[in-house]
JSON list of C-alpha atoms in Angstrom, two decimals:
[
{"chain": "A", "resi": 782, "resn": "MET", "atom": "CA", "xyz": [27.94, -107.06, -25.87]},
{"chain": "A", "resi": 783, "resn": "LEU", "atom": "CA", "xyz": [31.16, -106.60, -27.83]},
{"chain": "A", "resi": 784, "resn": "PHE", "atom": "CA", "xyz": [31.26, -102.79, -27.76]},
{"chain": "A", "resi": 785, "resn": "LYS", "atom": "CA", "xyz": [29.87, -100.74, -24.89]},
{"chain": "A", "resi": 786, "resn": "SER", "atom": "CA", "xyz": [27.91, -97.61, -25.80]},
{"chain": "A", "resi": 787, "resn": "THR", "atom": "CA", "xyz": [29.59, -94.28, -25.15]},
{"chain": "A", "resi": 788, "resn": "ASN", "atom": "CA", "xyz": [28.07, -92.12, -22.41]},
{"chain": "A", "resi": 789, "resn": "ILE", "atom": "CA", "xyz": [28.91, -88.59, -23.57]},
{"chain": "A", "resi": 790, "resn": "GLN", "atom": "CA", "xyz": [28.35, -87.19, -20.07]},
{"chain": "A", "resi": 791, "resn": "GLU", "atom": "CA", "xyz": [31.07, -89.49, -18.70]},
{"chain": "A", "resi": 792, "resn": "GLN", "atom": "CA", "xyz": [33.40, -88.40, -21.52]},
{"chain": "A", "resi": 793, "resn": "LEU", "atom": "CA", "xyz": [32.70, -84.78, -20.59]},
{"chain": "A", "resi": 794, "resn": "TYR", "atom": "CA", "xyz": [33.73, -85.47, -16.98]},
{"chain": "A", "resi": 795, "resn": "LYS", "atom": "CA", "xyz": [36.93, -87.13, -18.23]},
{"chain": "A", "resi": 796, "resn": "ALA", "atom": "CA", "xyz": [37.74, -84.05, -20.32]},
{"chain": "A", "resi": 797, "resn": "LYS", "atom": "CA", "xyz": [37.12, -81.88, -17.27]},
{"chain": "A", "resi": 798, "resn": "ARG", "atom": "CA", "xyz": [39.85, -83.71, -15.31]},
{"chain": "A", "resi": 799, "resn": "GLN", "atom": "CA", "xyz": [42.41, -82.22, -17.69]},
{"chain": "A", "resi": 800, "resn": "TYR", "atom": "CA", "xyz": [41.64, -78.82, -16.22]},
{"chain": "A", "resi": 801, "resn": "SER", "atom": "CA", "xyz": [42.23, -77.53, -12.71]},
{"chain": "A", "resi": 802, "resn": "GLU", "atom": "CA", "xyz": [39.09, -78.11, -10.63]},
{"chain": "A", "resi": 803, "resn": "GLU", "atom": "CA", "xyz": [40.16, -75.47, -8.13]},
{"chain": "A", "resi": 804, "resn": "GLN", "atom": "CA", "xyz": [40.73, -72.92, -10.88]},
{"chain": "A", "resi": 805, "resn": "ILE", "atom": "CA", "xyz": [37.27, -73.54, -12.37]},
{"chain": "A", "resi": 806, "resn": "ILE", "atom": "CA", "xyz": [35.54, -73.24, -8.99]},
{"chain": "A", "resi": 807, "resn": "ASN", "atom": "CA", "xyz": [37.42, -70.04, -8.10]},
{"chain": "A", "resi": 808, "resn": "GLU", "atom": "CA", "xyz": [36.67, -68.40, -11.43]},
{"chain": "A", "resi": 809, "resn": "VAL", "atom": "CA", "xyz": [32.96, -69.23, -11.28]},
{"chain": "A", "resi": 810, "resn": "TYR", "atom": "CA", "xyz": [32.77, -68.14, -7.63]},
{"chain": "A", "resi": 811, "resn": "LEU", "atom": "CA", "xyz": [34.30, -64.76, -8.42]},
{"chain": "A", "resi": 812, "resn": "LEU", "atom": "CA", "xyz": [32.09, -64.43, -11.48]},
{"chain": "A", "resi": 813, "resn": "LEU", "atom": "CA", "xyz": [28.88, -64.98, -9.52]},
{"chain": "A", "resi": 814, "resn": "ARG", "atom": "CA", "xyz": [30.04, -62.71, -6.70]},
{"chain": "A", "resi": 815, "resn": "GLU", "atom": "CA", "xyz": [30.96, -59.78, -8.94]},
{"chain": "A", "resi": 816, "resn": "SER", "atom": "CA", "xyz": [28.73, -56.94, -7.77]},
{"chain": "A", "resi": 817, "resn": "ALA", "atom": "CA", "xyz": [28.97, -54.82, -10.92]},
{"chain": "A", "resi": 818, "resn": "ARG", "atom": "CA", "xyz": [28.11, -57.62, -13.33]},
{"chain": "A", "resi": 819, "resn": "GLU", "atom": "CA", "xyz": [24.37, -56.90, -13.45]},
{"chain": "A", "resi": 820, "resn": "ASP", "atom": "CA", "xyz": [24.96, -53.19, -14.14]},
{"chain": "A", "resi": 821, "resn": "GLU", "atom": "CA", "xyz": [27.33, -54.04, -16.99]},
{"chain": "A", "resi": 822, "resn": "LYS", "atom": "CA", "xyz": [24.88, -56.56, -18.40]},
{"chain": "A", "resi": 823, "resn": "ILE", "atom": "CA", "xyz": [22.03, -54.01, -18.40]},
{"chain": "A", "resi": 824, "resn": "LEU", "atom": "CA", "xyz": [24.22, -51.36, -20.05]},
{"chain": "A", "resi": 825, "resn": "LYS", "atom": "CA", "xyz": [25.22, -53.81, -22.78]},
{"chain": "A", "resi": 826, "resn": "LYS", "atom": "CA", "xyz": [21.58, -54.68, -23.41]},
{"chain": "A", "resi": 827, "resn": "ILE", "atom": "CA", "xyz": [20.63, -51.00, -23.67]},
{"chain": "A", "resi": 828, "resn": "ALA", "atom": "CA", "xyz": [23.54, -50.31, -26.03]},
{"chain": "A", "resi": 829, "resn": "GLY", "atom": "CA", "xyz": [22.79, -53.41, -28.03]},
{"chain": "A", "resi": 830, "resn": "LYS", "atom": "CA", "xyz": [26.42, -54.55, -27.77]},
{"chain": "A", "resi": 831, "resn": "SER", "atom": "CA", "xyz": [25.74, -58.06, -26.55]},
{"chain": "A", "resi": 832, "resn": "ASN", "atom": "CA", "xyz": [22.90, -60.57, -26.54]},
{"chain": "A", "resi": 833, "resn": "ARG", "atom": "CA", "xyz": [24.71, -63.08, -24.31]},
{"chain": "A", "resi": 834, "resn": "VAL", "atom": "CA", "xyz": [22.67, -64.65, -21.55]},
{"chain": "A", "resi": 835, "resn": "GLU", "atom": "CA", "xyz": [24.29, -65.14, -18.16]},
{"chain": "A", "resi": 836, "resn": "ASN", "atom": "CA", "xyz": [22.25, -66.75, -15.38]},
{"chain": "A", "resi": 837, "resn": "ASN", "atom": "CA", "xyz": [22.94, -65.39, -11.90]},
{"chain": "A", "resi": 838, "resn": "PHE", "atom": "CA", "xyz": [23.05, -68.70, -10.02]},
{"chain": "A", "resi": 839, "resn": "ASP", "atom": "CA", "xyz": [23.64, -68.93, -6.28]},
{"chain": "A", "resi": 840, "resn": "PHE", "atom": "CA", "xyz": [27.14, -70.41, -6.25]},
{"chain": "A", "resi": 841, "resn": "ASP", "atom": "CA", "xyz": [26.66, -72.16, -2.88]},
{"chain": "A", "resi": 842, "resn": "LEU", "atom": "CA", "xyz": [23.74, -74.17, -4.31]},
{"chain": "A", "resi": 843, "resn": "LEU", "atom": "CA", "xyz": [25.54, -75.34, -7.46]},
{"chain": "A", "resi": 844, "resn": "GLU", "atom": "CA", "xyz": [27.02, -78.82, -7.88]},
{"chain": "A", "resi": 845, "resn": "THR", "atom": "CA", "xyz": [30.57, -77.90, -8.90]},
{"chain": "A", "resi": 846, "resn": "ASP", "atom": "CA", "xyz": [31.11, -81.14, -10.81]},
{"chain": "A", "resi": 847, "resn": "ARG", "atom": "CA", "xyz": [28.40, -79.98, -13.23]},
{"chain": "A", "resi": 848, "resn": "ILE", "atom": "CA", "xyz": [30.25, -76.79, -14.17]},
{"chain": "A", "resi": 849, "resn": "PHE", "atom": "CA", "xyz": [32.10, -76.97, -17.49]},
{"chain": "A", "resi": 850, "resn": "HIS", "atom": "CA", "xyz": [34.13, -74.48, -19.49]},
{"chain": "A", "resi": 851, "resn": "ILE", "atom": "CA", "xyz": [33.38, -73.90, -23.17]},
{"chain": "A", "resi": 852, "resn": "ASP", "atom": "CA", "xyz": [36.78, -75.41, -24.10]},
{"chain": "A", "resi": 853, "resn": "GLN", "atom": "CA", "xyz": [35.87, -78.70, -22.44]},
{"chain": "A", "resi": 854, "resn": "ILE", "atom": "CA", "xyz": [32.55, -78.83, -24.27]},
{"chain": "A", "resi": 855, "resn": "LYS", "atom": "CA", "xyz": [34.27, -77.96, -27.54]},
{"chain": "A", "resi": 856, "resn": "ASP", "atom": "CA", "xyz": [36.76, -80.82, -27.14]},
{"chain": "A", "resi": 857, "resn": "ILE", "atom": "CA", "xyz": [33.95, -83.37, -26.71]},
{"chain": "A", "resi": 858, "resn": "CYS", "atom": "CA", "xyz": [32.00, -81.97, -29.66]},
{"chain": "A", "resi": 859, "resn": "ILE", "atom": "CA", "xyz": [35.04, -82.15, -31.94]},
{"chain": "A", "resi": 860, "resn": "ASN", "atom": "CA", "xyz": [36.01, -85.67, -30.87]},
{"chain": "A", "resi": 861, "resn": "TYR", "atom": "CA", "xyz": [32.51, -87.08, -31.34]},
{"chain": "A", "resi": 862, "resn": "ARG", "atom": "CA", "xyz": [31.25, -84.74, -34.12]},
{"chain": "A", "resi": 863, "resn": "LEU", "atom": "CA", "xyz": [28.51, -83.18, -32.02]},
{"chain": "A", "resi": 864, "resn": "ARG", "atom": "CA", "xyz": [26.88, -79.75, -32.06]},
{"chain": "A", "resi": 865, "resn": "PHE", "atom": "CA", "xyz": [26.60, -77.24, -29.20]},
{"chain": "A", "resi": 866, "resn": "LEU", "atom": "CA", "xyz": [23.69, -74.97, -30.09]},
{"chain": "A", "resi": 867, "resn": "ASP", "atom": "CA", "xyz": [20.89, -72.90, -28.59]},
{"chain": "A", "resi": 868, "resn": "SER", "atom": "CA", "xyz": [17.97, -75.05, -27.50]},
{"chain": "A", "resi": 869, "resn": "LYS", "atom": "CA", "xyz": [15.71, -73.26, -30.01]},
{"chain": "A", "resi": 870, "resn": "TYR", "atom": "CA", "xyz": [17.39, -75.24, -32.81]},
{"chain": "A", "resi": 871, "resn": "PHE", "atom": "CA", "xyz": [16.75, -78.58, -31.09]},
{"chain": "A", "resi": 872, "resn": "LYS", "atom": "CA", "xyz": [14.01, -80.57, -32.84]},
{"chain": "A", "resi": 873, "resn": "GLY", "atom": "CA", "xyz": [13.77, -83.47, -30.42]},
{"chain": "A", "resi": 874, "resn": "GLU", "atom": "CA", "xyz": [11.47, -83.69, -27.41]},
{"chain": "A", "resi": 875, "resn": "ILE", "atom": "CA", "xyz": [12.53, -82.44, -23.97]},
{"chain": "A", "resi": 876, "resn": "PRO", "atom": "CA", "xyz": [11.57, -85.12, -21.39]},
{"chain": "A", "resi": 877, "resn": "ASP", "atom": "CA", "xyz": [9.18, -84.20, -18.58]},
{"chain": "A", "resi": 878, "resn": "GLU", "atom": "CA", "xyz": [11.88, -85.26, -16.11]},
{"chain": "A", "resi": 879, "resn": "THR", "atom": "CA", "xyz": [14.26, -82.67, -17.55]},
{"chain": "A", "resi": 880, "resn": "ILE", "atom": "CA", "xyz": [11.60, -79.96, -17.37]},
{"chain": "A", "resi": 881, "resn": "GLY", "atom": "CA", "xyz": [11.06, -80.92, -13.75]},
{"chain": "A", "resi": 882, "resn": "LYS", "atom": "CA", "xyz": [14.79, -80.52, -13.04]},
{"chain": "A", "resi": 883, "resn": "ILE", "atom": "CA", "xyz": [14.74, -77.06, -14.61]},
{"chain": "A", "resi": 884, "resn": "LYS", "atom": "CA", "xyz": [11.78, -76.02, -12.44]},
{"chain": "A", "resi": 885, "resn": "LEU", "atom": "CA", "xyz": [13.49, -77.37, -9.32]},
{"chain": "A", "resi": 886, "resn": "LEU", "atom": "CA", "xyz": [16.71, -75.52, -10.18]},
{"chain": "A", "resi": 887, "resn": "GLU", "atom": "CA", "xyz": [14.77, -72.27, -10.70]},
{"chain": "A", "resi": 888, "resn": "GLU", "atom": "CA", "xyz": [13.03, -72.68, -7.35]},
{"chain": "A", "resi": 889, "resn": "LYS", "atom": "CA", "xyz": [16.33, -73.37, -5.53]},
{"chain": "A", "resi": 890, "resn": "HIS", "atom": "CA", "xyz": [18.05, -70.34, -7.06]},
{"chain": "A", "resi": 891, "resn": "ASN", "atom": "CA", "xyz": [14.94, -68.12, -7.04]},
{"chain": "A", "resi": 892, "resn": "MET", "atom": "CA", "xyz": [15.42, -67.14, -10.68]},
{"chain": "A", "resi": 893, "resn": "GLU", "atom": "CA", "xyz": [14.27, -67.85, -14.22]},
{"chain": "A", "resi": 894, "resn": "ILE", "atom": "CA", "xyz": [16.91, -69.70, -16.25]},
{"chain": "A", "resi": 895, "resn": "GLU", "atom": "CA", "xyz": [17.57, -68.43, -19.78]},
{"chain": "A", "resi": 896, "resn": "GLY", "atom": "CA", "xyz": [19.81, -69.18, -22.74]},
{"chain": "A", "resi": 897, "resn": "PHE", "atom": "CA", "xyz": [19.67, -72.99, -22.72]},
{"chain": "A", "resi": 898, "resn": "LYS", "atom": "CA", "xyz": [22.26, -74.80, -24.86]},
{"chain": "A", "resi": 899, "resn": "ILE", "atom": "CA", "xyz": [22.25, -78.43, -25.99]},
{"chain": "A", "resi": 900, "resn": "VAL", "atom": "CA", "xyz": [25.01, -80.86, -27.02]},
{"chain": "A", "resi": 901, "resn": "ALA", "atom": "CA", "xyz": [23.73, -83.48, -29.47]},
{"chain": "A", "resi": 902, "resn": "PRO", "atom": "CA", "xyz": [24.42, -85.04, -32.90]},
{"chain": "A", "resi": 903, "resn": "SER", "atom": "CA", "xyz": [23.65, -82.85, -35.92]},
{"chain": "A", "resi": 904, "resn": "LYS", "atom": "CA", "xyz": [20.57, -84.87, -36.87]},
{"chain": "A", "resi": 905, "resn": "LEU", "atom": "CA", "xyz": [18.85, -83.95, -33.60]},
{"chain": "A", "resi": 906, "resn": "PHE", "atom": "CA", "xyz": [18.83, -80.32, -34.67]},
{"chain": "A", "resi": 907, "resn": "LYS", "atom": "CA", "xyz": [16.95, -81.33, -37.83]},
{"chain": "A", "resi": 908, "resn": "LEU", "atom": "CA", "xyz": [15.12, -84.60, -37.18]},
{"chain": "A", "resi": 909, "resn": "ALA", "atom": "CA", "xyz": [13.59, -85.99, -34.00]},
{"chain": "A", "resi": 910, "resn": "ASP", "atom": "CA", "xyz": [15.75, -88.75, -32.46]},
{"chain": "A", "resi": 911, "resn": "LYS", "atom": "CA", "xyz": [16.98, -89.86, -29.04]},
{"chain": "A", "resi": 912, "resn": "ASP", "atom": "CA", "xyz": [20.78, -90.02, -28.95]},
{"chain": "A", "resi": 913, "resn": "ASP", "atom": "CA", "xyz": [22.26, -88.64, -25.75]},
{"chain": "A", "resi": 914, "resn": "PRO", "atom": "CA", "xyz": [21.52, -84.87, -25.63]},
{"chain": "A", "resi": 915, "resn": "LEU", "atom": "CA", "xyz": [23.02, -82.76, -22.81]},
{"chain": "A", "resi": 916, "resn": "LEU", "atom": "CA", "xyz": [21.23, -79.62, -21.59]},
{"chain": "A", "resi": 917, "resn": "PHE", "atom": "CA", "xyz": [23.33, -76.67, -20.35]},
{"chain": "A", "resi": 918, "resn": "ALA", "atom": "CA", "xyz": [22.59, -73.23, -18.91]},
{"chain": "A", "resi": 919, "resn": "PRO", "atom": "CA", "xyz": [25.16, -70.43, -19.31]},
{"chain": "A", "resi": 920, "resn": "ILE", "atom": "CA", "xyz": [26.80, -69.05, -16.16]},
{"chain": "A", "resi": 921, "resn": "GLY", "atom": "CA", "xyz": [28.99, -66.49, -17.87]},
{"chain": "A", "resi": 922, "resn": "ASN", "atom": "CA", "xyz": [32.63, -65.97, -18.85]},
{"chain": "A", "resi": 923, "resn": "GLY", "atom": "CA", "xyz": [32.61, -69.15, -20.95]},
{"chain": "A", "resi": 924, "resn": "TYR", "atom": "CA", "xyz": [31.23, -71.44, -18.22]},
{"chain": "A", "resi": 925, "resn": "PHE", "atom": "CA", "xyz": [28.10, -73.59, -18.48]},
{"chain": "A", "resi": 926, "resn": "TYR", "atom": "CA", "xyz": [26.11, -75.60, -15.95]},
{"chain": "A", "resi": 927, "resn": "LEU", "atom": "CA", "xyz": [25.00, -79.12, -16.92]},
{"chain": "A", "resi": 928, "resn": "ILE", "atom": "CA", "xyz": [21.31, -79.47, -16.04]},
{"chain": "A", "resi": 929, "resn": "ASP", "atom": "CA", "xyz": [20.44, -82.89, -17.43]},
{"chain": "A", "resi": 930, "resn": "LYS", "atom": "CA", "xyz": [21.19, -85.70, -19.89]},
{"chain": "A", "resi": 931, "resn": "TRP", "atom": "CA", "xyz": [18.57, -87.95, -21.45]},
{"chain": "A", "resi": 932, "resn": "GLY", "atom": "CA", "xyz": [18.13, -90.50, -24.22]},
{"chain": "A", "resi": 933, "resn": "ASN", "atom": "CA", "xyz": [20.45, -93.30, -25.32]},
{"chain": "A", "resi": 934, "resn": "ASP", "atom": "CA", "xyz": [24.24, -93.33, -25.15]},
{"chain": "A", "resi": 935, "resn": "LEU", "atom": "CA", "xyz": [26.26, -92.78, -28.32]},
{"chain": "A", "resi": 936, "resn": "HIS", "atom": "CA", "xyz": [27.46, -95.75, -30.33]},
{"chain": "A", "resi": 937, "resn": "SER", "atom": "CA", "xyz": [30.68, -97.12, -28.87]},
{"chain": "A", "resi": 938, "resn": "LEU", "atom": "CA", "xyz": [32.49, -96.71, -32.21]},
{"chain": "A", "resi": 939, "resn": "ARG", "atom": "CA", "xyz": [31.29, -93.17, -32.90]},
{"chain": "A", "resi": 940, "resn": "ARG", "atom": "CA", "xyz": [34.59, -91.51, -31.99]},
{"chain": "A", "resi": 941, "resn": "ILE", "atom": "CA", "xyz": [36.44, -93.87, -34.36]},
{"chain": "A", "resi": 942, "resn": "LEU", "atom": "CA", "xyz": [33.87, -93.45, -37.15]},
{"chain": "A", "resi": 943, "resn": "VAL", "atom": "CA", "xyz": [34.04, -89.65, -37.05]},
{"chain": "A", "resi": 944, "resn": "TRP", "atom": "CA", "xyz": [37.85, -89.55, -36.57]},
{"chain": "A", "resi": 945, "resn": "PRO", "atom": "CA", "xyz": [38.50, -88.89, -40.32]},
{"chain": "A", "resi": 946, "resn": "PHE", "atom": "CA", "xyz": [36.33, -85.75, -40.12]},
{"chain": "A", "resi": 947, "resn": "LYS", "atom": "CA", "xyz": [38.36, -84.21, -37.31]},
{"chain": "A", "resi": 948, "resn": "ASN", "atom": "CA", "xyz": [40.83, -82.55, -39.70]},
{"chain": "A", "resi": 949, "resn": "ILE", "atom": "CA", "xyz": [42.31, -82.74, -43.21]},
{"chain": "A", "resi": 950, "resn": "ILE", "atom": "CA", "xyz": [45.30, -84.83, -42.02]},
{"chain": "A", "resi": 951, "resn": "ASN", "atom": "CA", "xyz": [43.08, -87.58, -40.62]},
{"chain": "A", "resi": 952, "resn": "LEU", "atom": "CA", "xyz": [40.99, -87.66, -43.78]},
{"chain": "A", "resi": 953, "resn": "THR", "atom": "CA", "xyz": [44.08, -87.84, -45.99]},
{"chain": "A", "resi": 954, "resn": "LEU", "atom": "CA", "xyz": [45.50, -90.72, -43.94]},
{"chain": "A", "resi": 955, "resn": "LEU", "atom": "CA", "xyz": [42.22, -92.60, -44.32]},
{"chain": "A", "resi": 956, "resn": "VAL", "atom": "CA", "xyz": [42.21, -92.07, -48.10]},
{"chain": "A", "resi": 957, "resn": "ILE", "atom": "CA", "xyz": [45.82, -93.31, -48.28]},
{"chain": "A", "resi": 958, "resn": "LEU", "atom": "CA", "xyz": [44.96, -96.40, -46.25]},
{"chain": "A", "resi": 959, "resn": "ILE", "atom": "CA", "xyz": [41.91, -97.24, -48.38]},
{"chain": "A", "resi": 960, "resn": "SER", "atom": "CA", "xyz": [43.93, -96.66, -51.56]},
{"chain": "A", "resi": 961, "resn": "PHE", "atom": "CA", "xyz": [46.69, -98.99, -50.32]},
{"chain": "A", "resi": 962, "resn": "LEU", "atom": "CA", "xyz": [44.25, -101.75, -49.37]},
{"chain": "A", "resi": 963, "resn": "THR", "atom": "CA", "xyz": [42.41, -101.40, -52.68]},
{"chain": "A", "resi": 964, "resn": "THR", "atom": "CA", "xyz": [45.70, -101.65, -54.57]},
{"chain": "A", "resi": 965, "resn": "LEU", "atom": "CA", "xyz": [46.56, -104.85, -52.72]},
{"chain": "A", "resi": 966, "resn": "VAL", "atom": "CA", "xyz": [43.41, -106.60, -53.99]},
{"chain": "A", "resi": 967, "resn": "VAL", "atom": "CA", "xyz": [44.22, -105.83, -57.63]},
{"chain": "A", "resi": 968, "resn": "PRO", "atom": "CA", "xyz": [45.37, -109.16, -59.19]},
{"chain": "A", "resi": 969, "resn": "ASN", "atom": "CA", "xyz": [49.07, -109.41, -60.00]},
{"chain": "A", "resi": 970, "resn": "GLY", "atom": "CA", "xyz": [49.85, -109.05, -63.69]},
{"chain": "A", "resi": 971, "resn": "LEU", "atom": "CA", "xyz": [46.46, -107.53, -64.50]},
{"chain": "A", "resi": 972, "resn": "PHE", "atom": "CA", "xyz": [48.01, -104.73, -66.53]},
{"chain": "A", "resi": 973, "resn": "SER", "atom": "CA", "xyz": [51.30, -106.40, -67.49]},
{"chain": "A", "resi": 974, "resn": "LYS", "atom": "CA", "xyz": [52.79, -109.89, -67.69]},
{"chain": "A", "resi": 975, "resn": "SER", "atom": "CA", "xyz": [55.16, -109.29, -64.78]},
{"chain": "A", "resi": 976, "resn": "SER", "atom": "CA", "xyz": [54.49, -107.50, -61.51]},
{"chain": "A", "resi": 977, "resn": "SER", "atom": "CA", "xyz": [56.85, -104.77, -60.32]},
{"chain": "A", "resi": 978, "resn": "GLN", "atom": "CA", "xyz": [57.11, -102.16, -57.63]},
{"chain": "A", "resi": 979, "resn": "MET", "atom": "CA", "xyz": [56.64, -99.44, -60.25]},
{"chain": "A", "resi": 980, "resn": "GLU", "atom": "CA", "xyz": [53.37, -101.01, -61.42]},
{"chain": "A", "resi": 981, "resn": "PHE", "atom": "CA", "xyz": [52.15, -101.19, -57.81]},
{"chain": "A", "resi": 982, "resn": "MET", "atom": "CA", "xyz": [52.96, -97.49, -57.28]},
{"chain": "A", "resi": 983, "resn": "ILE", "atom": "CA", "xyz": [51.15, -96.51, -60.49]},
{"chain": "A", "resi": 984, "resn": "ILE", "atom": "CA", "xyz": [48.03, -98.46, -59.49]},
{"chain": "A", "resi": 985, "resn": "PHE", "atom": "CA", "xyz": [48.21, -97.01, -55.97]},
{"chain": "A", "resi": 986, "resn": "PHE", "atom": "CA", "xyz": [48.48, -93.48, -57.35]},
{"chain": "A", "resi": 987, "resn": "PHE", "atom": "CA", "xyz": [45.48, -94.10, -59.62]},
{"chain": "A", "resi": 988, "resn": "MET", "atom": "CA", "xyz": [43.44, -95.49, -56.70]},
{"chain": "A", "resi": 989, "resn": "PHE", "atom": "CA", "xyz": [44.41, -92.55, -54.49]},
{"chain": "A", "resi": 990, "resn": "LYS", "atom": "CA", "xyz": [43.32, -90.00, -57.08]},
{"chain": "A", "resi": 991, "resn": "SER", "atom": "CA", "xyz": [40.03, -91.81, -57.70]},
{"chain": "A", "resi": 992, "resn": "ILE", "atom": "CA", "xyz": [39.11, -92.19, -54.04]},
{"chain": "A", "resi": 993, "resn": "ALA", "atom": "CA", "xyz": [40.23, -88.65, -53.21]},
{"chain": "A", "resi": 994, "resn": "ALA", "atom": "CA", "xyz": [38.07, -87.32, -56.06]},
{"chain": "A", "resi": 995, "resn": "VAL", "atom": "CA", "xyz": [35.03, -89.15, -54.67]},
{"chain": "A", "resi": 996, "resn": "VAL", "atom": "CA", "xyz": [35.68, -87.82, -51.15]},
{"chain": "A", "resi": 997, "resn": "ILE", "atom": "CA", "xyz": [36.11, -84.24, -52.41]},
{"chain": "A", "resi": 998, "resn": "PHE", "atom": "CA", "xyz": [32.97, -84.47, -54.55]},
{"chain": "A", "resi": 999, "resn": "TYR", "atom": "CA", "xyz": [30.99, -85.87, -51.61]},
{"chain": "A", "resi": 1000, "resn": "GLY", "atom": "CA", "xyz": [32.27, -83.11, -49.33]},
{"chain": "A", "resi": 1001, "resn": "PHE", "atom": "CA", "xyz": [31.47, -80.26, -51.71]},
{"chain": "A", "resi": 1002, "resn": "ALA", "atom": "CA", "xyz": [28.16, -81.72, -52.92]},
{"chain": "A", "resi": 1003, "resn": "LEU", "atom": "CA", "xyz": [26.75, -82.13, -49.42]},
{"chain": "A", "resi": 1004, "resn": "GLY", "atom": "CA", "xyz": [28.46, -79.06, -47.96]},
{"chain": "A", "resi": 1005, "resn": "LYS", "atom": "CA", "xyz": [30.30, -81.08, -45.31]},
{"chain": "A", "resi": 1006, "resn": "ASN", "atom": "CA", "xyz": [33.02, -79.64, -43.12]},
{"chain": "A", "resi": 1007, "resn": "PHE", "atom": "CA", "xyz": [35.46, -80.78, -40.42]},
{"chain": "A", "resi": 1008, "resn": "ASN", "atom": "CA", "xyz": [34.47, -81.16, -36.76]},
{"chain": "A", "resi": 1009, "resn": "PRO", "atom": "CA", "xyz": [36.21, -77.99, -35.45]},
{"chain": "A", "resi": 1010, "resn": "ALA", "atom": "CA", "xyz": [34.25, -75.91, -37.99]},
{"chain": "A", "resi": 1011, "resn": "ILE", "atom": "CA", "xyz": [30.77, -77.25, -37.19]},
{"chain": "A", "resi": 1012, "resn": "TRP", "atom": "CA", "xyz": [30.66, -77.93, -33.44]},
{"chain": "A", "resi": 1013, "resn": "ASN", "atom": "CA", "xyz": [28.77, -74.67, -32.78]},
{"chain": "A", "resi": 1014, "resn": "SER", "atom": "CA", "xyz": [27.37, -74.02, -36.28]},
{"chain": "A", "resi": 1015, "resn": "LYS", "atom": "CA", "xyz": [23.62, -73.57, -36.60]},
{"chain": "A", "resi": 1016, "resn": "TYR", "atom": "CA", "xyz": [23.61, -74.55, -40.28]},
{"chain": "A", "resi": 1017, "resn": "PHE", "atom": "CA", "xyz": [22.58, -78.13, -41.08]},
{"chain": "A", "resi": 1018, "resn": "ASN", "atom": "CA", "xyz": [24.78, -78.59, -44.15]},
{"chain": "A", "resi": 1019, "resn": "ALA", "atom": "CA", "xyz": [28.10, -78.02, -42.42]}
]
């Protein structure tokens, strides 16, 4: 096989190495040991100030390599154009094996897990498919616990294919490259008897404007946006 499929869980672990493992563990430990957290949570619910869900896991029973900060998840979503949304928006099927892992985790921690979040391609929040979803449960303070991964790995070229949608600079560079290559295939002397650098620049400028117009029209017509703007958006046309 020429290109190996991309396992998004492995990429998530790679992103995690950029952060201090000791710092993550200490922060989560202190978070789960904070005695006043439950009182504050109840007061916020009564006042209607927050609807965040924070699961009170037993820290000693957690696998620390499965704990990820929201920034790490965000990086992966932006690089691979994925969404990180509440499980209620997920339209695919949750495997029986994953449900079994949730039940086992609830039994070990003597609690009922709430506020599930899923990382998956946009289409899985609209159409049923099977491309590499990751199921998380919130711990609190921006940390999430990875419960399970199922389905197929992402296409090995996905990160390259979605690279132009990461930001406006990447998209502009792609349009420039396509315009340059398109200009090169225009036959010499098509518009005049002799070729010149000025003629090449005029054709290139025309190609750039044409391709840029198509890209802009496509973006506005379909309501598309760049990866950093959609990674946690619940709207399909984003």
